[in-house]
Short mmCIF file of N, CA, C and O in Angstrom, two decimals:
data_model
loop_
_atom_site.label_atom_id
_atom_site.label_comp_id
_atom_site.label_asym_id
_atom_site.label_seq_id
_atom_site.Cartn_x
_atom_site.Cartn_y
_atom_site.Cartn_z
N MET Y 1500 -26.44 69.53 -9.01
CA MET Y 1500 -27.42 68.63 -10.02
C MET Y 1500 -27.17 67.02 -10.08
O MET Y 1500 -26.42 66.67 -10.77
N SER Y 1501 -28.74 66.37 -9.18
CA SER Y 1501 -28.54 65.19 -9.42
C SER Y 1501 -28.83 64.65 -10.88
O SER Y 1501 -29.73 65.70 -11.58
N LYS Y 1502 -28.21 64.03 -11.66
CA LYS Y 1502 -28.66 63.55 -13.04
C LYS Y 1502 -30.23 61.97 -13.05
O LYS Y 1502 -29.44 61.66 -11.56
N LEU Y 1503 -30.39 61.86 -13.48
CA LEU Y 1503 -30.73 60.80 -13.78
C LEU Y 1503 -30.35 59.84 -13.52
O LEU Y 1503 -30.60 58.80 -13.03
N LEU Y 1504 -29.52 59.25 -13.92
CA LEU Y 1504 -28.99 58.20 -13.45
C LEU Y 1504 -27.81 57.87 -11.85
O LEU Y 1504 -27.99 56.91 -11.87
N ASP Y 1505 -28.11 59.03 -11.52
CA ASP Y 1505 -27.20 59.51 -10.30
C ASP Y 1505 -28.02 58.41 -8.97
O ASP Y 1505 -27.39 58.14 -8.65
N LEU Y 1506 -29.46 58.52 -9.38
CA LEU Y 1506 -30.29 58.44 -8.80
C LEU Y 1506 -30.36 56.83 -8.12
O LEU Y 1506 -30.38 56.40 -9.59
N PRO Y 1507 -30.45 56.56 -7.15
CA PRO Y 1507 -30.87 55.12 -7.29
C PRO Y 1507 -32.25 54.37 -7.54
O PRO Y 1507 -33.24 55.20 -7.44
N SER Y 1508 -32.64 53.61 -7.89
CA SER Y 1508 -33.04 52.74 -8.28
C SER Y 1508 -34.53 51.80 -7.34
O SER Y 1508 -33.72 51.48 -7.07
N ARG Y 1509 -35.64 51.87 -7.01
CA ARG Y 1509 -36.02 51.29 -6.14
C ARG Y 1509 -37.18 50.12 -6.69
O ARG Y 1509 -38.14 49.63 -7.66
N LYS Y 1510 -36.56 48.93 -6.47
CA LYS Y 1510 -37.50 47.25 -6.47
C LYS Y 1510 -38.50 47.74 -6.37
O LYS Y 1510 -39.06 47.89 -5.40
N VAL Y 1511 -39.90 47.31 -7.42
CA VAL Y 1511 -41.30 47.74 -7.13
C VAL Y 1511 -41.65 46.58 -8.18
O VAL Y 1511 -41.30 45.84 -9.32
N PHE Y 1512 -42.75 45.62 -8.23
CA PHE Y 1512 -44.13 45.12 -8.77
C PHE Y 1512 -44.43 46.06 -9.83
O PHE Y 1512 -45.40 47.78 -8.72
N ILE Y 1513 -45.06 45.69 -11.02
CA ILE Y 1513 -45.49 46.60 -11.76
C ILE Y 1513 -46.67 46.53 -11.18
O ILE Y 1513 -47.83 48.04 -11.59
N ASN Y 1514 -47.85 46.37 -10.84
CA ASN Y 1514 -48.89 46.38 -10.01
C ASN Y 1514 -48.87 47.45 -8.95
O ASN Y 1514 -49.62 48.23 -9.41
N ASP Y 1515 -47.79 47.50 -8.65
CA ASP Y 1515 -47.82 48.97 -7.52
C ASP Y 1515 -47.74 49.88 -8.18
O ASP Y 1515 -47.72 51.61 -7.49
N LEU Y 1516 -47.19 50.54 -9.69
CA LEU Y 1516 -46.82 51.37 -10.31
C LEU Y 1516 -48.09 52.22 -10.49
O LEU Y 1516 -48.26 53.20 -11.37
N ARG Y 1517 -49.13 51.30 -10.76
CA ARG Y 1517 -50.52 51.22 -11.55
C ARG Y 1517 -51.37 52.56 -10.99
O ARG Y 1517 -51.77 53.64 -11.22
N THR Y 1518 -50.66 53.33 -9.43
CA THR Y 1518 -51.36 53.45 -8.33
C THR Y 1518 -50.53 55.12 -8.52
O THR Y 1518 -50.76 55.70 -7.15
N CYS Y 1519 -49.09 55.24 -8.69
CA CYS Y 1519 -48.50 55.76 -8.79
C CYS Y 1519 -48.87 57.40 -8.98
O CYS Y 1519 -49.43 57.44 -9.82
N GLN Y 1520 -48.69 58.08 -7.90
CA GLN Y 1520 -48.96 59.35 -8.76
C GLN Y 1520 -47.95 60.75 -8.78
O GLN Y 1520 -46.45 60.76 -7.96
N ARG Y 1521 -48.37 61.53 -9.55
CA ARG Y 1521 -46.66 62.16 -9.52
C ARG Y 1521 -46.59 63.31 -8.93
O ARG Y 1521 -47.61 64.29 -8.36
N VAL Y 1522 -45.41 63.79 -7.62
CA VAL Y 1522 -45.13 64.96 -6.91
C VAL Y 1522 -45.03 66.41 -7.60
O VAL Y 1522 -44.05 66.18 -8.20
N PRO Y 1523 -45.21 67.50 -7.93
CA PRO Y 1523 -44.61 68.21 -8.07
C PRO Y 1523 -43.52 69.40 -8.11
O PRO Y 1523 -43.31 68.74 -6.38
N THR Y 1524 -43.44 69.99 -9.07
CA THR Y 1524 -41.27 70.04 -9.10
C THR Y 1524 -41.21 71.15 -8.83
O THR Y 1524 -41.84 72.10 -9.21
N PRO Y 1525 -40.12 72.01 -7.76
CA PRO Y 1525 -40.13 73.25 -8.22
C PRO Y 1525 -40.13 73.67 -9.04
O PRO Y 1525 -39.58 73.24 -9.86
N SER Y 1526 -41.35 74.71 -9.51
CA SER Y 1526 -41.11 75.31 -10.67
C SER Y 1526 -39.11 76.50 -10.68
O SER Y 1526 -39.19 76.66 -11.72
N GLU Y 1527 -38.55 76.62 -9.96
CA GLU Y 1527 -37.21 76.84 -10.66
C GLU Y 1527 -36.34 75.65 -10.32
O GLU Y 1527 -36.75 74.68 -9.88
N GLY Y 1528 -35.36 76.24 -10.65
CA GLY Y 1528 -34.44 75.25 -10.96
C GLY Y 1528 -33.86 74.97 -12.24
O GLY Y 1528 -34.55 74.82 -13.15
N SER Y 1529 -32.20 74.02 -12.27
CA SER Y 1529 -32.28 73.55 -13.46
C SER Y 1529 -33.26 72.90 -15.21
O SER Y 1529 -33.92 72.73 -14.69
N ASP Y 1530 -33.02 72.57 -15.56
CA ASP Y 1530 -34.06 71.84 -17.07
C ASP Y 1530 -33.66 70.83 -17.31
O ASP Y 1530 -34.78 69.88 -16.56
N GLN Y 1531 -32.93 70.23 -16.03
CA GLN Y 1531 -32.60 68.82 -15.58
C GLN Y 1531 -33.26 68.60 -14.51
O GLN Y 1531 -33.63 67.55 -14.33
N VAL Y 1532 -33.23 69.37 -13.23
CA VAL Y 1532 -34.23 69.42 -12.53
C VAL Y 1532 -35.63 69.20 -13.02
O VAL Y 1532 -36.35 68.39 -12.27
N LYS Y 1533 -36.20 69.49 -13.88
CA LYS Y 1533 -37.26 69.67 -14.45
C LYS Y 1533 -38.37 68.56 -15.22
O LYS Y 1533 -38.85 68.27 -15.21
N LYS Y 1534 -36.66 68.30 -15.90
CA LYS Y 1534 -37.17 66.61 -16.12
C LYS Y 1534 -37.40 65.30 -15.56
O LYS Y 1534 -37.77 64.11 -15.99
N MET Y 1535 -36.32 65.39 -14.36
CA MET Y 1535 -36.61 64.30 -13.25
C MET Y 1535 -38.14 64.42 -12.73
O MET Y 1535 -38.91 65.11 -11.96
N LYS Y 1536 -38.71 63.50 -12.89
CA LYS Y 1536 -40.10 63.23 -12.45
C LYS Y 1536 -39.71 62.09 -11.05
O LYS Y 1536 -39.64 61.35 -10.76
N THR Y 1537 -40.38 63.22 -9.77
CA THR Y 1537 -40.60 62.59 -8.49
C THR Y 1537 -42.42 62.13 -8.42
O THR Y 1537 -42.99 62.43 -8.57
N LEU Y 1538 -41.83 60.44 -7.79
CA LEU Y 1538 -43.24 59.94 -7.75
C LEU Y 1538 -43.48 58.96 -6.53
O LEU Y 1538 -42.78 59.07 -5.94
N GLN Y 1539 -44.87 59.32 -6.19
CA GLN Y 1539 -45.15 59.29 -4.53
C GLN Y 1539 -45.66 57.53 -5.09
O GLN Y 1539 -47.03 57.52 -5.98
N MET Y 1540 -45.96 56.49 -3.72
CA MET Y 1540 -45.93 55.71 -4.02
C MET Y 1540 -46.66 55.03 -3.20
O MET Y 1540 -45.84 54.85 -1.83
N TYR Y 1541 -47.74 53.96 -2.88
CA TYR Y 1541 -48.37 53.62 -1.18
C TYR Y 1541 -48.05 52.30 -1.16
O TYR Y 1541 -48.39 51.13 -2.67
N CYS Y 1542 -46.95 51.07 -0.69
CA CYS Y 1542 -47.25 49.94 -0.86
C CYS Y 1542 -46.94 49.35 0.68
O CYS Y 1542 -45.88 49.76 1.51
N HIS Y 1543 -47.68 48.09 1.10
CA HIS Y 1543 -47.69 48.31 2.48
C HIS Y 1543 -47.77 48.77 3.20
O HIS Y 1543 -46.91 49.03 4.52
N GLY Y 1544 -48.64 49.35 3.08
CA GLY Y 1544 -49.37 50.78 4.35
C GLY Y 1544 -48.08 51.80 4.24
O GLY Y 1544 -47.56 52.79 5.04
N ARG Y 1545 -47.28 51.84 3.32
CA ARG Y 1545 -46.01 53.35 3.34
C ARG Y 1545 -46.39 53.77 2.31
O ARG Y 1545 -46.54 53.70 1.09
N GLN Y 1546 -45.43 55.27 2.81
CA GLN Y 1546 -45.27 55.85 1.51
C GLN Y 1546 -43.91 56.37 0.34
O GLN Y 1546 -42.83 56.42 1.91
N PHE Y 1547 -43.96 56.32 -0.37
CA PHE Y 1547 -42.39 55.96 -0.54
C PHE Y 1547 -42.64 57.47 -1.96
O PHE Y 1547 -43.46 57.29 -2.69
N GLN Y 1548 -40.96 58.19 -2.04
CA GLN Y 1548 -41.23 58.82 -3.26
C GLN Y 1548 -39.69 57.79 -3.69
O GLN Y 1548 -38.54 57.77 -3.90
N LEU Y 1549 -40.32 58.41 -5.41
CA LEU Y 1549 -38.73 57.59 -6.01
C LEU Y 1549 -39.13 58.49 -8.07
O LEU Y 1549 -39.93 58.81 -8.11
N SER Y 1550 -37.91 58.28 -8.04
CA SER Y 1550 -37.80 58.82 -9.22
C SER Y 1550 -37.49 57.75 -10.41
O SER Y 1550 -37.72 57.95 -11.69
N VAL Y 1551 -36.35 56.72 -9.86
CA VAL Y 1551 -35.81 55.66 -10.71
C VAL Y 1551 -36.78 54.00 -10.56
O VAL Y 1551 -36.67 54.26 -9.08
N VAL Y 1552 -37.46 52.99 -10.90
CA VAL Y 1552 -37.60 52.22 -11.11
C VAL Y 1552 -36.98 50.99 -11.32
O VAL Y 1552 -36.45 51.21 -12.74
N TRP Y 1553 -36.79 49.74 -10.76
CA TRP Y 1553 -36.38 48.50 -11.39
C TRP Y 1553 -37.33 47.49 -10.98
O TRP Y 1553 -37.84 47.36 -9.99
N ILE Y 1554 -37.58 46.87 -12.23
CA ILE Y 1554 -38.50 45.94 -12.29
C ILE Y 1554 -37.89 44.84 -13.28
O ILE Y 1554 -37.33 44.94 -13.40
N GLN Y 1555 -38.70 43.99 -12.88
CA GLN Y 1555 -38.10 42.27 -13.51
C GLN Y 1555 -39.25 41.86 -14.09
O GLN Y 1555 -40.26 41.83 -12.98
N GLY Y 1556 -39.21 41.06 -15.39
CA GLY Y 1556 -40.38 40.19 -15.45
C GLY Y 1556 -39.78 39.69 -17.01
O GLY Y 1556 -38.97 39.52 -18.09
N THR Y 1557 -40.89 38.93 -17.75
CA THR Y 1557 -41.17 37.88 -19.20
C THR Y 1557 -41.25 38.82 -20.03
O THR Y 1557 -42.75 39.36 -19.82
N VAL Y 1558 -40.92 39.07 -21.07
CA VAL Y 1558 -40.78 39.76 -22.12
C VAL Y 1558 -42.19 38.75 -22.70
O VAL Y 1558 -42.18 37.81 -23.27
N THR Y 1559 -43.45 39.54 -22.97
CA THR Y 1559 -44.81 39.34 -23.69
C THR Y 1559 -45.18 39.57 -25.49
O THR Y 1559 -45.24 39.03 -25.93
N GLU Y 1560 -44.26 40.54 -25.33
CA GLU Y 1560 -44.66 41.24 -26.60
C GLU Y 1560 -43.36 42.48 -27.59
O GLU Y 1560 -42.75 43.11 -26.35
N VAL Y 1561 -43.31 42.55 -28.28
CA VAL Y 1561 -41.93 43.55 -29.09
C VAL Y 1561 -42.70 44.09 -29.75
O VAL Y 1561 -42.96 43.05 -30.93
N ASP Y 1562 -42.46 45.49 -29.86
CA ASP Y 1562 -43.52 45.97 -31.11
C ASP Y 1562 -41.99 46.72 -31.71
O ASP Y 1562 -41.54 47.84 -31.35
N ASP Y 1563 -40.83 46.23 -32.83
CA ASP Y 1563 -39.82 46.89 -32.97
C ASP Y 1563 -40.19 48.61 -33.97
O ASP Y 1563 -39.24 49.06 -33.97
N GLY Y 1564 -41.19 48.43 -34.69
CA GLY Y 1564 -41.77 49.56 -35.52
C GLY Y 1564 -42.10 51.00 -34.44
O GLY Y 1564 -41.33 51.95 -34.65
N SER Y 1565 -42.47 50.61 -33.67
CA SER Y 1565 -42.98 51.59 -32.44
C SER Y 1565 -41.85 51.21 -30.98
O SER Y 1565 -41.96 52.19 -30.10
N ASP Y 1566 -40.71 50.48 -31.29
CA ASP Y 1566 -39.86 51.01 -29.81
C ASP Y 1566 -40.53 50.19 -28.69
O ASP Y 1566 -40.22 51.32 -27.75
N VAL Y 1567 -41.45 49.35 -28.62
CA VAL Y 1567 -42.43 49.24 -27.33
C VAL Y 1567 -42.11 47.81 -26.89
O VAL Y 1567 -42.08 47.31 -28.15
N VAL Y 1568 -41.84 47.46 -25.92
CA VAL Y 1568 -41.81 46.01 -25.26
C VAL Y 1568 -42.76 45.88 -23.80
O VAL Y 1568 -42.61 46.70 -23.14
N LEU Y 1569 -43.29 45.16 -23.74
CA LEU Y 1569 -44.70 44.85 -23.17
C LEU Y 1569 -43.84 43.58 -22.33
O LEU Y 1569 -43.41 42.70 -22.43
N ILE Y 1570 -43.52 43.86 -21.11
CA ILE Y 1570 -42.91 42.61 -19.80
C ILE Y 1570 -44.17 42.57 -19.19
O ILE Y 1570 -45.40 43.29 -18.19
N ASP Y 1571 -44.43 41.16 -18.34
CA ASP Y 1571 -45.26 40.58 -17.21
C ASP Y 1571 -44.32 39.93 -16.31
O ASP Y 1571 -43.14 39.65 -16.30
N ASP Y 1572 -45.15 41.24 -14.51
CA ASP Y 1572 -43.81 40.08 -14.03
C ASP Y 1572 -44.58 38.83 -13.38
O ASP Y 1572 -44.21 39.37 -11.64
N GLY Y 1573 -45.85 39.14 -12.99
CA GLY Y 1573 -47.15 38.11 -12.14
C GLY Y 1573 -47.88 38.92 -11.89
O GLY Y 1573 -48.74 38.21 -11.41
N THR Y 1574 -48.43 40.10 -11.54
CA THR Y 1574 -48.57 41.45 -11.11
C THR Y 1574 -49.48 42.12 -12.17
O THR Y 1574 -50.18 42.62 -11.80
N GLY Y 1575 -48.74 42.27 -13.07
CA GLY Y 1575 -49.25 43.01 -13.97
C GLY Y 1575 -48.27 43.01 -15.38
O GLY Y 1575 -47.00 43.14 -15.57
N ALA Y 1576 -48.94 43.75 -16.41
CA ALA Y 1576 -47.99 44.06 -17.62
C ALA Y 1576 -47.15 45.19 -17.35
O ALA Y 1576 -48.14 46.13 -16.87
N ALA Y 1577 -46.25 46.21 -18.22
CA ALA Y 1577 -45.96 46.97 -18.04
C ALA Y 1577 -45.20 47.43 -19.82
O ALA Y 1577 -44.65 46.61 -19.97
N LYS Y 1578 -45.43 49.03 -20.02
CA LYS Y 1578 -45.25 48.88 -21.65
C LYS Y 1578 -43.51 49.55 -21.11
O LYS Y 1578 -43.72 50.56 -20.61
N ILE Y 1579 -42.39 49.24 -22.28
CA ILE Y 1579 -41.18 50.26 -22.08
C ILE Y 1579 -40.66 50.53 -23.64
O ILE Y 1579 -40.80 49.50 -24.07
N LEU Y 1580 -40.83 51.61 -23.06
CA LEU Y 1580 -40.32 52.10 -24.19
C LEU Y 1580 -38.63 52.76 -24.27
O LEU Y 1580 -37.61 53.11 -23.20
N GLY Y 1581 -38.31 53.17 -25.31
CA GLY Y 1581 -36.95 53.39 -25.44
C GLY Y 1581 -36.26 52.20 -25.31
O GLY Y 1581 -34.23 53.00 -25.31
N CYS Y 1582 -36.03 51.14 -25.75
CA CYS Y 1582 -34.96 49.62 -25.38
C CYS Y 1582 -33.83 50.43 -26.91
O CYS Y 1582 -33.11 49.85 -26.56
N SER Y 1583 -34.01 50.48 -28.15
CA SER Y 1583 -33.51 50.96 -28.72
C SER Y 1583 -32.67 51.74 -28.14
O SER Y 1583 -31.15 51.92 -29.38
N LYS Y 1584 -32.59 52.82 -27.78
CA LYS Y 1584 -32.29 53.81 -27.74
C LYS Y 1584 -30.94 53.02 -26.59
O LYS Y 1584 -30.46 54.49 -26.43
N ILE Y 1585 -31.04 52.26 -26.19
CA ILE Y 1585 -29.97 51.88 -24.67
C ILE Y 1585 -28.42 51.53 -25.54
O ILE Y 1585 -28.53 50.75 -26.19
N PRO Y 1586 -27.41 51.88 -24.29
CA PRO Y 1586 -26.32 51.71 -24.91
C PRO Y 1586 -25.99 50.04 -25.06
O PRO Y 1586 -26.43 50.37 -23.40
N PHE Y 1587 -25.18 49.94 -25.11
CA PHE Y 1587 -24.34 48.56 -25.06
C PHE Y 1587 -25.99 47.39 -24.07
O PHE Y 1587 -25.41 46.37 -24.05
N LEU Y 1588 -26.93 47.25 -25.27
CA LEU Y 1588 -27.71 46.79 -25.00
C LEU Y 1588 -27.58 45.56 -25.52
O LEU Y 1588 -27.82 44.66 -24.90
N GLY Y 1589 -26.82 45.39 -26.35
CA GLY Y 1589 -26.02 43.77 -27.23
C GLY Y 1589 -27.14 43.14 -28.27
O GLY Y 1589 -27.98 43.56 -28.94
N GLU Y 1590 -27.60 42.21 -27.16
CA GLU Y 1590 -28.29 41.57 -28.04
C GLU Y 1590 -30.40 41.85 -28.47
O GLU Y 1590 -30.52 42.28 -27.07
N LYS Y 1591 -30.61 41.85 -29.39
CA LYS Y 1591 -32.02 42.45 -29.34
C LYS Y 1591 -32.85 41.08 -27.92
O LYS Y 1591 -32.92 40.50 -28.17
N ILE Y 1592 -34.12 42.16 -28.18
CA ILE Y 1592 -34.76 41.91 -26.89
C ILE Y 1592 -36.24 40.88 -27.30
O ILE Y 1592 -36.20 41.09 -28.91
N LYS Y 1593 -36.26 39.44 -27.08
CA LYS Y 1593 -37.47 38.89 -28.13
C LYS Y 1593 -38.71 38.79 -26.94
O LYS Y 1593 -37.82 38.26 -25.45
N ILE Y 1594 -39.95 37.86 -27.31
CA ILE Y 1594 -40.34 37.15 -26.43
C ILE Y 1594 -39.68 35.88 -25.73
O ILE Y 1594 -39.81 35.12 -26.24
N GLY Y 1595 -40.40 36.40 -24.38
CA GLY Y 1595 -39.95 35.04 -23.55
C GLY Y 1595 -38.57 35.22 -22.64
O GLY Y 1595 -38.54 34.38 -21.83
N GLN Y 1596 -38.08 36.12 -23.29
CA GLN Y 1596 -36.74 36.36 -22.06
C GLN Y 1596 -37.10 36.99 -20.59
O GLN Y 1596 -38.12 37.68 -20.88
N TYR Y 1597 -36.59 36.75 -19.86
CA TYR Y 1597 -36.29 37.47 -18.77
C TYR Y 1597 -36.23 38.04 -18.94
O TYR Y 1597 -34.29 37.89 -18.54
N VAL Y 1598 -36.15 39.60 -17.92
CA VAL Y 1598 -35.46 40.66 -18.31
C VAL Y 1598 -35.13 41.97 -16.90
O VAL Y 1598 -36.47 41.83 -16.02
N MET Y 1599 -34.25 42.12 -16.85
CA MET Y 1599 -34.60 43.44 -15.66
C MET Y 1599 -34.90 44.82 -16.45
O MET Y 1599 -34.18 44.95 -17.46
N VAL Y 1600 -35.58 45.59 -16.00
CA VAL Y 1600 -35.58 47.51 -16.64
C VAL Y 1600 -35.28 48.37 -15.66
O VAL Y 1600 -36.15 47.69 -15.05
N ILE Y 1601 -34.67 49.21 -15.97
CA ILE Y 1601 -34.47 49.89 -14.57
C ILE Y 1601 -34.70 51.61 -15.36
O ILE Y 1601 -34.80 51.44 -16.43
N GLY Y 1602 -35.65 52.15 -14.89
CA GLY Y 1602 -36.16 53.27 -15.82
C GLY Y 1602 -37.37 53.95 -15.10
O GLY Y 1602 -37.05 53.73 -13.91
N GLN Y 1603 -37.80 55.28 -15.92
CA GLN Y 1603 -38.53 56.22 -15.13
C GLN Y 1603 -39.54 55.97 -15.56
O GLN Y 1603 -39.97 55.88 -16.77
N LEU Y 1604 -40.76 55.85 -15.06
CA LEU Y 1604 -42.06 56.27 -14.81
C LEU Y 1604 -42.70 57.47 -15.56
O LEU Y 1604 -42.56 58.35 -15.06
N SER Y 1605 -43.14 56.93 -16.83
CA SER Y 1605 -43.96 58.21 -17.93
C SER Y 1605 -45.33 58.06 -18.06
O SER Y 1605 -46.20 59.16 -17.63
N SER Y 1606 -46.01 57.13 -17.36
CA SER Y 1606 -47.59 56.92 -16.61
C SER Y 1606 -47.82 55.88 -16.46
O SER Y 1606 -46.99 55.24 -16.24
N ALA Y 1607 -49.00 56.19 -15.19
CA ALA Y 1607 -49.19 55.09 -14.44
C ALA Y 1607 -50.76 54.52 -15.24
O ALA Y 1607 -50.67 54.28 -16.24
N GLY Y 1608 -51.60 53.70 -14.24
CA GLY Y 1608 -52.51 53.29 -15.19
C GLY Y 1608 -52.79 51.83 -15.03
O GLY Y 1608 -51.66 51.29 -14.58
N SER Y 1609 -53.77 51.56 -15.99
CA SER Y 1609 -53.89 50.00 -15.88
C SER Y 1609 -52.08 48.76 -16.25
O SER Y 1609 -52.15 48.18 -16.27
N ILE Y 1610 -51.89 50.23 -17.02
CA ILE Y 1610 -50.46 49.32 -17.79
C ILE Y 1610 -49.78 50.52 -17.84
O ILE Y 1610 -49.62 51.23 -18.65
N PRO Y 1611 -48.75 50.56 -16.83
CA PRO Y 1611 -47.31 51.99 -16.34
C PRO Y 1611 -46.61 51.69 -17.75
O PRO Y 1611 -46.52 51.04 -18.16
N GLN Y 1612 -46.23 52.68 -18.00
CA GLN Y 1612 -44.93 52.74 -19.17
C GLN Y 1612 -44.01 53.69 -18.42
O GLN Y 1612 -44.24 54.52 -17.61
N LEU Y 1613 -43.15 52.61 -18.57
CA LEU Y 1613 -41.45 53.61 -18.32
C LEU Y 1613 -40.92 53.39 -19.65
O LEU Y 1613 -40.42 52.97 -20.66
N ARG Y 1614 -39.87 54.63 -19.04
CA ARG Y 1614 -38.74 54.76 -20.23
C ARG Y 1614 -37.69 54.65 -19.37
O ARG Y 1614 -37.34 54.62 -18.42
N ALA Y 1615 -37.19 53.58 -20.60
CA ALA Y 1615 -36.16 52.91 -20.26
C ALA Y 1615 -34.58 53.23 -20.17
O ALA Y 1615 -34.21 54.41 -20.78
N ILE Y 1616 -34.19 53.17 -19.45
CA ILE Y 1616 -33.01 53.72 -18.85
C ILE Y 1616 -31.88 52.68 -19.08
O ILE Y 1616 -30.55 52.60 -19.74
N LYS Y 1617 -31.94 51.36 -18.65
CA LYS Y 1617 -31.28 50.13 -18.70
C LYS Y 1617 -32.37 48.90 -18.75
O LYS Y 1617 -33.01 48.26 -18.10
N VAL Y 1618 -31.12 48.29 -19.75
CA VAL Y 1618 -32.55 46.91 -19.70
C VAL Y 1618 -31.36 45.89 -20.31
O VAL Y 1618 -30.17 45.48 -20.86
N GLN Y 1619 -31.55 44.87 -19.56
CA GLN Y 1619 -30.57 43.22 -18.52
C GLN Y 1619 -31.83 42.06 -19.23
O GLN Y 1619 -32.36 41.74 -18.10
N ASN Y 1620 -31.14 41.42 -20.18
CA ASN Y 1620 -31.28 39.88 -20.19
C ASN Y 1620 -30.90 39.16 -19.26
O ASN Y 1620 -29.26 39.48 -18.86
N LEU Y 1621 -32.05 38.24 -18.45
CA LEU Y 1621 -31.65 38.23 -17.70
C LEU Y 1621 -32.19 35.58 -17.31
O LEU Y 1621 -32.08 35.62 -16.78
N SER Y 1622 -32.32 36.04 -18.43
CA SER Y 1622 -32.57 34.68 -18.31
C SER Y 1622 -31.83 33.61 -18.72
O SER Y 1622 -32.36 32.42 -18.10
N HIS Y 1623 -30.27 33.94 -18.70
CA HIS Y 1623 -29.33 32.74 -18.40
C HIS Y 1623 -29.42 32.34 -16.77
O HIS Y 1623 -28.82 31.46 -16.33
N MET Y 1624 -30.14 32.92 -15.68
CA MET Y 1624 -30.10 33.05 -14.67
C MET Y 1624 -31.32 32.85 -13.85
O MET Y 1624 -32.07 33.92 -13.66
N ILE Y 1625 -31.92 31.71 -13.80
CA ILE Y 1625 -33.16 31.31 -13.26
C ILE Y 1625 -32.92 31.43 -12.07
O ILE Y 1625 -34.25 31.90 -11.64
N GLU Y 1626 -32.22 31.72 -11.02
CA GLU Y 1626 -32.97 32.22 -9.55
C GLU Y 1626 -33.38 33.77 -9.68
O GLU Y 1626 -33.77 34.49 -8.82
N MET Y 1627 -32.71 34.89 -10.59
CA MET Y 1627 -33.05 35.57 -10.94
C MET Y 1627 -34.92 35.62 -11.16
O MET Y 1627 -35.35 36.68 -9.83
N ASP Y 1628 -35.53 34.81 -11.12
CA ASP Y 1628 -37.37 34.87 -11.31
C ASP Y 1628 -37.53 34.30 -10.19
O ASP Y 1628 -38.60 34.93 -9.93
N LYS Y 1629 -37.50 33.52 -9.75
CA LYS Y 1629 -37.63 32.67 -8.81
C LYS Y 1629 -37.26 33.84 -7.49
O LYS Y 1629 -37.90 33.90 -5.67
N SER Y 1630 -36.34 34.61 -7.13
CA SER Y 1630 -36.22 35.22 -5.93
C SER Y 1630 -36.48 37.20 -5.78
O SER Y 1630 -36.22 37.76 -4.88
N TRP Y 1631 -36.57 37.35 -7.24
CA TRP Y 1631 -37.68 38.49 -7.57
C TRP Y 1631 -38.14 39.10 -6.14
O TRP Y 1631 -38.37 40.38 -6.08
N SER Y 1632 -39.56 38.19 -6.34
CA SER Y 1632 -40.90 38.89 -5.59
C SER Y 1632 -39.97 38.76 -3.74
O SER Y 1632 -40.66 39.49 -3.31
N LEU Y 1633 -39.07 37.87 -3.46
CA LEU Y 1633 -38.25 38.39 -2.55
C LEU Y 1633 -37.92 39.72 -1.81
O LEU Y 1633 -38.01 40.07 -0.84
N GLU Y 1634 -37.13 39.73 -3.47
CA GLU Y 1634 -36.17 40.76 -2.98
C GLU Y 1634 -37.38 42.48 -2.71
O GLU Y 1634 -36.76 43.26 -1.91
N VAL Y 1635 -38.04 42.74 -3.48
CA VAL Y 1635 -38.96 43.38 -3.83
C VAL Y 1635 -39.77 43.91 -2.31
O VAL Y 1635 -39.76 44.85 -2.31
N THR Y 1636 -40.35 42.24 -2.13
CA THR Y 1636 -41.14 42.92 -0.66
C THR Y 1636 -40.08 43.24 -0.08
O THR Y 1636 -40.48 43.75 1.60
N ASP Y 1637 -38.64 42.60 0.27
CA ASP Y 1637 -37.80 42.80 1.41
C ASP Y 1637 -37.63 44.66 0.93
O ASP Y 1637 -36.88 44.64 2.41
N GLN Y 1638 -37.06 44.57 0.05
CA GLN Y 1638 -36.87 46.12 0.23
C GLN Y 1638 -37.94 47.17 0.86
O GLN Y 1638 -37.79 47.79 1.30
N MET Y 1639 -38.89 46.49 0.17
CA MET Y 1639 -40.05 47.41 0.72
C MET Y 1639 -40.91 47.39 1.93
O MET Y 1639 -41.01 48.61 2.77
N MET Y 1640 -40.43 46.30 2.75
CA MET Y 1640 -40.46 46.39 4.20
C MET Y 1640 -38.98 46.79 4.80
O MET Y 1640 -39.59 47.53 5.80
N LEU Y 1641 -38.25 46.99 4.23
CA LEU Y 1641 -36.73 47.76 5.20
C LEU Y 1641 -36.49 48.66 4.53
O LEU Y 1641 -35.77 49.72 5.64
N VAL Y 1642 -37.05 49.39 3.28
CA VAL Y 1642 -36.13 50.74 3.08
C VAL Y 1642 -37.41 51.13 3.34
O VAL Y 1642 -38.76 51.49 2.95
N SER Y 1643 -37.19 53.24 3.83
CA SER Y 1643 -38.46 53.85 4.34
C SER Y 1643 -38.24 54.81 2.93
O SER Y 1643 -37.08 54.39 2.45
#
């Protein structure tokens, strides 16, 4: 059985996460399979199924008390939950940092929520911000 960390992540814009819908999972299977959410997303006229997403954006809010970080990628904002539970995070996440987040979508809507699997500060790599929209568009157009 696959574990969540073994699944590939799909690069997406936060705006595209707003309309994701959960795909029902089979009732049989292990508890690990039941915990994995499969989502359906429509983007650029194509339909995708995914379990793990990869987003990048600028940190606009940090709430240490509730372990929530808000990031904005220019298309929308998303709440990132569980950042303090990430092993090897290194330095604390701060407002203004450009970060990469790999996680599982907990809920869609106007402000999607992701349960973090990996968070990395990319502020020292300015080209990452500039090329992000091209990377997402390229993956959406080429990968079905």
